[in-house]
Coordinates of C-alpha atoms in Angstrom, one line a residue:
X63 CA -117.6 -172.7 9.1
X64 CA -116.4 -170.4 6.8
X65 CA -114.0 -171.0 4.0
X66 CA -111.2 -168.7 3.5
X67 CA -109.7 -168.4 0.3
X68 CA -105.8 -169.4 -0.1
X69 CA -103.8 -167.2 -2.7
X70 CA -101.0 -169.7 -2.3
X71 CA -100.7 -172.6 -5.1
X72 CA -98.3 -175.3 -5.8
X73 CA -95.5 -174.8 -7.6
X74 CA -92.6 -177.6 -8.6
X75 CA -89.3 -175.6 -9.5
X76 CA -86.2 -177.1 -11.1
X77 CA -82.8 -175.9 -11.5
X78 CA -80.2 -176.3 -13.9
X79 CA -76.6 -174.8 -14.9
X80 CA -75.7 -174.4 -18.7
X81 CA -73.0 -172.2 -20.1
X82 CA -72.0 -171.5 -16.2
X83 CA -75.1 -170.1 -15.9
X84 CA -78.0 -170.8 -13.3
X85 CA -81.8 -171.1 -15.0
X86 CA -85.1 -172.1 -13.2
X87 CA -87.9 -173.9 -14.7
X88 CA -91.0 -174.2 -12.9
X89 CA -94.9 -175.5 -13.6
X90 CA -97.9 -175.7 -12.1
X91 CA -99.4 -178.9 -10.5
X92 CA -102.4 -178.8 -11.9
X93 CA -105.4 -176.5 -14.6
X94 CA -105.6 -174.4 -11.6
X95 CA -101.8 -173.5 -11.6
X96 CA -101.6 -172.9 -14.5
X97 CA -104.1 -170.2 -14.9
X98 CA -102.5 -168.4 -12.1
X99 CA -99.1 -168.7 -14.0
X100 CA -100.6 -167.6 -17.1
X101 CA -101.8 -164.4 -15.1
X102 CA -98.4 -163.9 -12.9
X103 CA -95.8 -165.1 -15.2
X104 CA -92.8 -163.1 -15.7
X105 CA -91.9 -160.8 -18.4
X106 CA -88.6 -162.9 -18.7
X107 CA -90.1 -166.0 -18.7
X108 CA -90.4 -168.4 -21.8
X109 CA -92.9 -170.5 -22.3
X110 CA -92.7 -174.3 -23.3
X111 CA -95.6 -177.0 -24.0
X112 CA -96.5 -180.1 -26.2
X113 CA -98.3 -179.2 -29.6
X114 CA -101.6 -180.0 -30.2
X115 CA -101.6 -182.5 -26.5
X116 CA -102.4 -181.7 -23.3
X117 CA -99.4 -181.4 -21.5
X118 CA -98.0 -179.2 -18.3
X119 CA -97.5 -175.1 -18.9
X120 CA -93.4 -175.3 -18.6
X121 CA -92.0 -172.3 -18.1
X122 CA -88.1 -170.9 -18.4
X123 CA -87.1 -167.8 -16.1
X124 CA -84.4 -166.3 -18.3
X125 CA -82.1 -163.6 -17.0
X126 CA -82.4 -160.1 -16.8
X127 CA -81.3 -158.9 -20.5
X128 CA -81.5 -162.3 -22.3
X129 CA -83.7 -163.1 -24.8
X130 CA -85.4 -165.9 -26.9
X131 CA -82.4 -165.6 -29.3
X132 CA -79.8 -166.4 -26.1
X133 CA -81.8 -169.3 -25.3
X134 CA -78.4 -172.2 -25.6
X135 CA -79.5 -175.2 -26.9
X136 CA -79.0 -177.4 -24.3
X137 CA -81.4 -175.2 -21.8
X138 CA -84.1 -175.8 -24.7
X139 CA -84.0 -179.5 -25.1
X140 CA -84.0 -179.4 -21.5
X141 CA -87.0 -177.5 -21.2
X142 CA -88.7 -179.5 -23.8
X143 CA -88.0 -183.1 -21.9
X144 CA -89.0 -181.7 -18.9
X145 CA -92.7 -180.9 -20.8
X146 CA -92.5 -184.0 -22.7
X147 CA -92.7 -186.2 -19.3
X148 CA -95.1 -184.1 -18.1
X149 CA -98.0 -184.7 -20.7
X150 CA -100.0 -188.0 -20.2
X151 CA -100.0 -188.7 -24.4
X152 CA -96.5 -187.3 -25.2
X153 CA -94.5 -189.3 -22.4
X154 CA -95.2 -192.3 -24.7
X155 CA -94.8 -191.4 -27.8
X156 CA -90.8 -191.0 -29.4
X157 CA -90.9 -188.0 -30.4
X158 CA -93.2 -184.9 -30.0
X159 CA -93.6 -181.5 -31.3
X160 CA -93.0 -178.7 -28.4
X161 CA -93.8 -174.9 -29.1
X162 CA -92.2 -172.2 -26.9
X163 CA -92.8 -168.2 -26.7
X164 CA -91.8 -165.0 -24.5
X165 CA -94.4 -164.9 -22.0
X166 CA -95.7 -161.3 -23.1
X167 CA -96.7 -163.0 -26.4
X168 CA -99.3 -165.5 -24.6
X169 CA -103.3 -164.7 -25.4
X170 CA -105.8 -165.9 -23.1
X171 CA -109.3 -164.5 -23.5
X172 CA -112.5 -165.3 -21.6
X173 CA -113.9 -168.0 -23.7
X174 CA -110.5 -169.8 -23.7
X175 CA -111.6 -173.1 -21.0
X176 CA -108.8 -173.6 -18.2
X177 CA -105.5 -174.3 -19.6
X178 CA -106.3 -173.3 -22.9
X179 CA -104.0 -170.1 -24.5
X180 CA -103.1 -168.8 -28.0
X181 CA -100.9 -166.2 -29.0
X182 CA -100.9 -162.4 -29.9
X183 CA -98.4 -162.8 -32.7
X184 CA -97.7 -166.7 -34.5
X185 CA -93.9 -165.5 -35.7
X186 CA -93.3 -165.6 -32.3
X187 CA -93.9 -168.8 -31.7
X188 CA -91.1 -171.5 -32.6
X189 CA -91.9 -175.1 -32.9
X190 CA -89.3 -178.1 -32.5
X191 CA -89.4 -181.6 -32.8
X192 CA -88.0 -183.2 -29.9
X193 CA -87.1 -187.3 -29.2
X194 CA -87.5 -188.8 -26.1
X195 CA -84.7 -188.7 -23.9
X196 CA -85.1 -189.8 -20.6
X197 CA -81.7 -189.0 -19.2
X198 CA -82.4 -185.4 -19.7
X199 CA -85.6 -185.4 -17.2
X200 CA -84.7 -187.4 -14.8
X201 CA -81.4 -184.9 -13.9
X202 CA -83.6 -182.0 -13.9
X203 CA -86.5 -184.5 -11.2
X204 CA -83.6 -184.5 -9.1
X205 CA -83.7 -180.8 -8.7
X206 CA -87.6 -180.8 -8.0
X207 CA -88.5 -178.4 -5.1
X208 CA -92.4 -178.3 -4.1
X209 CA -93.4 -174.8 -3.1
X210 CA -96.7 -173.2 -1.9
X211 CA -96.5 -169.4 -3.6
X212 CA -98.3 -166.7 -3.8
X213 CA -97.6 -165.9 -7.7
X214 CA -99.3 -162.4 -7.7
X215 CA -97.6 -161.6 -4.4
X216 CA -94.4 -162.7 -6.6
X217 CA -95.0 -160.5 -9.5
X218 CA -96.0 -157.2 -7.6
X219 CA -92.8 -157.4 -5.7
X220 CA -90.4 -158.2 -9.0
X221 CA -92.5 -155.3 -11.0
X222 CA -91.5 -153.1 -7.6
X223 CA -88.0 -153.7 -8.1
X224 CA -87.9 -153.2 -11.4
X225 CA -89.7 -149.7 -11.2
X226 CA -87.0 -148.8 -8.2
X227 CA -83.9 -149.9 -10.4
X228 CA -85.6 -147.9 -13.3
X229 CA -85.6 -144.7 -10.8
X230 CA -81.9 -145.3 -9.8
X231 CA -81.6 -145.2 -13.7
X232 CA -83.2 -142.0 -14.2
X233 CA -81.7 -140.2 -11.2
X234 CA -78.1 -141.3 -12.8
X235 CA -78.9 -140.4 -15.7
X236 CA -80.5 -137.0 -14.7
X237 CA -77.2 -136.4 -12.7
X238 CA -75.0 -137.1 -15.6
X239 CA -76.7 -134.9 -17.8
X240 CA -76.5 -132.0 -15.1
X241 CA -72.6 -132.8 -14.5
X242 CA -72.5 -132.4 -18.7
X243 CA -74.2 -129.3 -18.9
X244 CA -71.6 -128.1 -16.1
X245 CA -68.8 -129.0 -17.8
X246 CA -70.4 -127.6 -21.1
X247 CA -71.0 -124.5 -19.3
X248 CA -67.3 -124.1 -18.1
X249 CA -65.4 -125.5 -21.3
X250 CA -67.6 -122.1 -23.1
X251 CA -66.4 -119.6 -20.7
X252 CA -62.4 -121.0 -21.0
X253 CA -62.6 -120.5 -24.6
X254 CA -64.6 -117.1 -24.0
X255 CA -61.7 -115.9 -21.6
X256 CA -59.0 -117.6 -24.3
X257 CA -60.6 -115.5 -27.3
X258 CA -60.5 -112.0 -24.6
X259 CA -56.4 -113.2 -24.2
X260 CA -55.7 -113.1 -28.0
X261 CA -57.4 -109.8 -28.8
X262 CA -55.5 -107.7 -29.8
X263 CA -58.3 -104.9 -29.1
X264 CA -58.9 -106.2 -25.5
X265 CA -56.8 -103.7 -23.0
X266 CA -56.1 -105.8 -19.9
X267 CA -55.5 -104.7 -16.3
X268 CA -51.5 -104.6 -16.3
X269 CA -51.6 -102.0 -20.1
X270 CA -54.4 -99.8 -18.2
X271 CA -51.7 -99.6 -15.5
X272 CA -48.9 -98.7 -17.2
X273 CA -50.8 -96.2 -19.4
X274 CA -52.1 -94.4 -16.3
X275 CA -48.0 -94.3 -14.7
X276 CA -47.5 -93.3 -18.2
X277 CA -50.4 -90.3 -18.4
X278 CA -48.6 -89.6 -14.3
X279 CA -45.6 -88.4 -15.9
X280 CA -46.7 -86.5 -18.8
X281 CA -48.5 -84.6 -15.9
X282 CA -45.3 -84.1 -14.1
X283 CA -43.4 -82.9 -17.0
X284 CA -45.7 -80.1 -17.6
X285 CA -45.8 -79.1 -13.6

């Protein structure tokens, strides 16, 4: 028999609506999930888990062009309770401290063991205290959606769209600068031909015609 290797892990994703906005939050199920989500997270995503206990790897998919700073504050206790219930000690407890970070700033190195991660940069980091409230949870359980995904399958196909939307981009902004350098182009030779107009030195077509009737007659004078 042989045994073929799956890249497909389970996922649990949640939804939620704040400001008239849609957010997901996801985890993993278990240490192996969570590697892989440390390896195929998003750049948008923001990180969420209980200080100094073992809890789930909760992590918040923000929209394109929102940052940390946009984060409301109901989307972050949200995000907190949602990691609070999901850690064996801190479920129990009142209250708990929870650190979050943007993705990008997450560390693993080889020595780290499985589920183990620091961080590239500790001002990035921003620690809450949060109190238990079970209300909060429990809405977002009802959202709970069990998927088998292939994560790196699901980061090489976001990174693809993002290069092709950076492409558009470029090609718009190639074709703008081209149109500019058109209309630069044109708006110099109007003022060129305006100068020609108002010199007094310039002889136009309709004076060289009426000096040449007027050279005619001279010459008819004298025949």
């Amino acid at each position: 028999h042989y045994f073929i290797q799956s890249n497909l892990r389970m996922v649990f994703y949640f939804k939620t609506v704040v400001a008239g906005r849609e957010y997901t939050l996801y985890m993993g199920r278990d240490k192996m999930e969570n590697e892989d989500l440390l390896r195929w997270g998003f750049p948008e995503d923001v990180w969420f888990h209980v200080d100094k206990l073992s809890s789930a790897h909760v992590y918040l998919r923000l929209n394109k062009g929102e940052g940390l700073e946009d984060i409301p504050k109901d989307l972050v206790e949200q995000c907190c309770q949602l990691v609070k219930a999901n850690s064996i000690q801190g479920c129990k407890l009142a209250n708990v401290d929870i650190v979050y970070t943007p993705y990008p700033n997450l560390k693993k190195t080889g020595d780290m063991v499985e589920g183990q991660v620091g961080f590239h940069k500790n001002k990035k980091v921003i620690r809450i205290n949060v109190e238990k409230n079970n209300e909060v949870w429990k809405k977002l359980e009802k959202t709970r959606e069990e998927r088998d995904v292939d994560l790196k399958e699901e980061r090489e196909r976001r990174d693809k769209e993002e290069r092709e939307e950076q492409k558009k981009v470029q090609k718009l902004q190639r074709e703008m600068e081209k149109a500019q350098i058109e209309e630069d182009r044109k708006e110099k030779e109007m003022r060129s031909y305006k100068l020609m107009d108002n010199d007094p030195d310039t002889v136009t077509s309709n004076q060289f015609d009426n000096e040449s009737d007027a050279e005619r007659e001279l010459v008819d004078d004298f025949m």
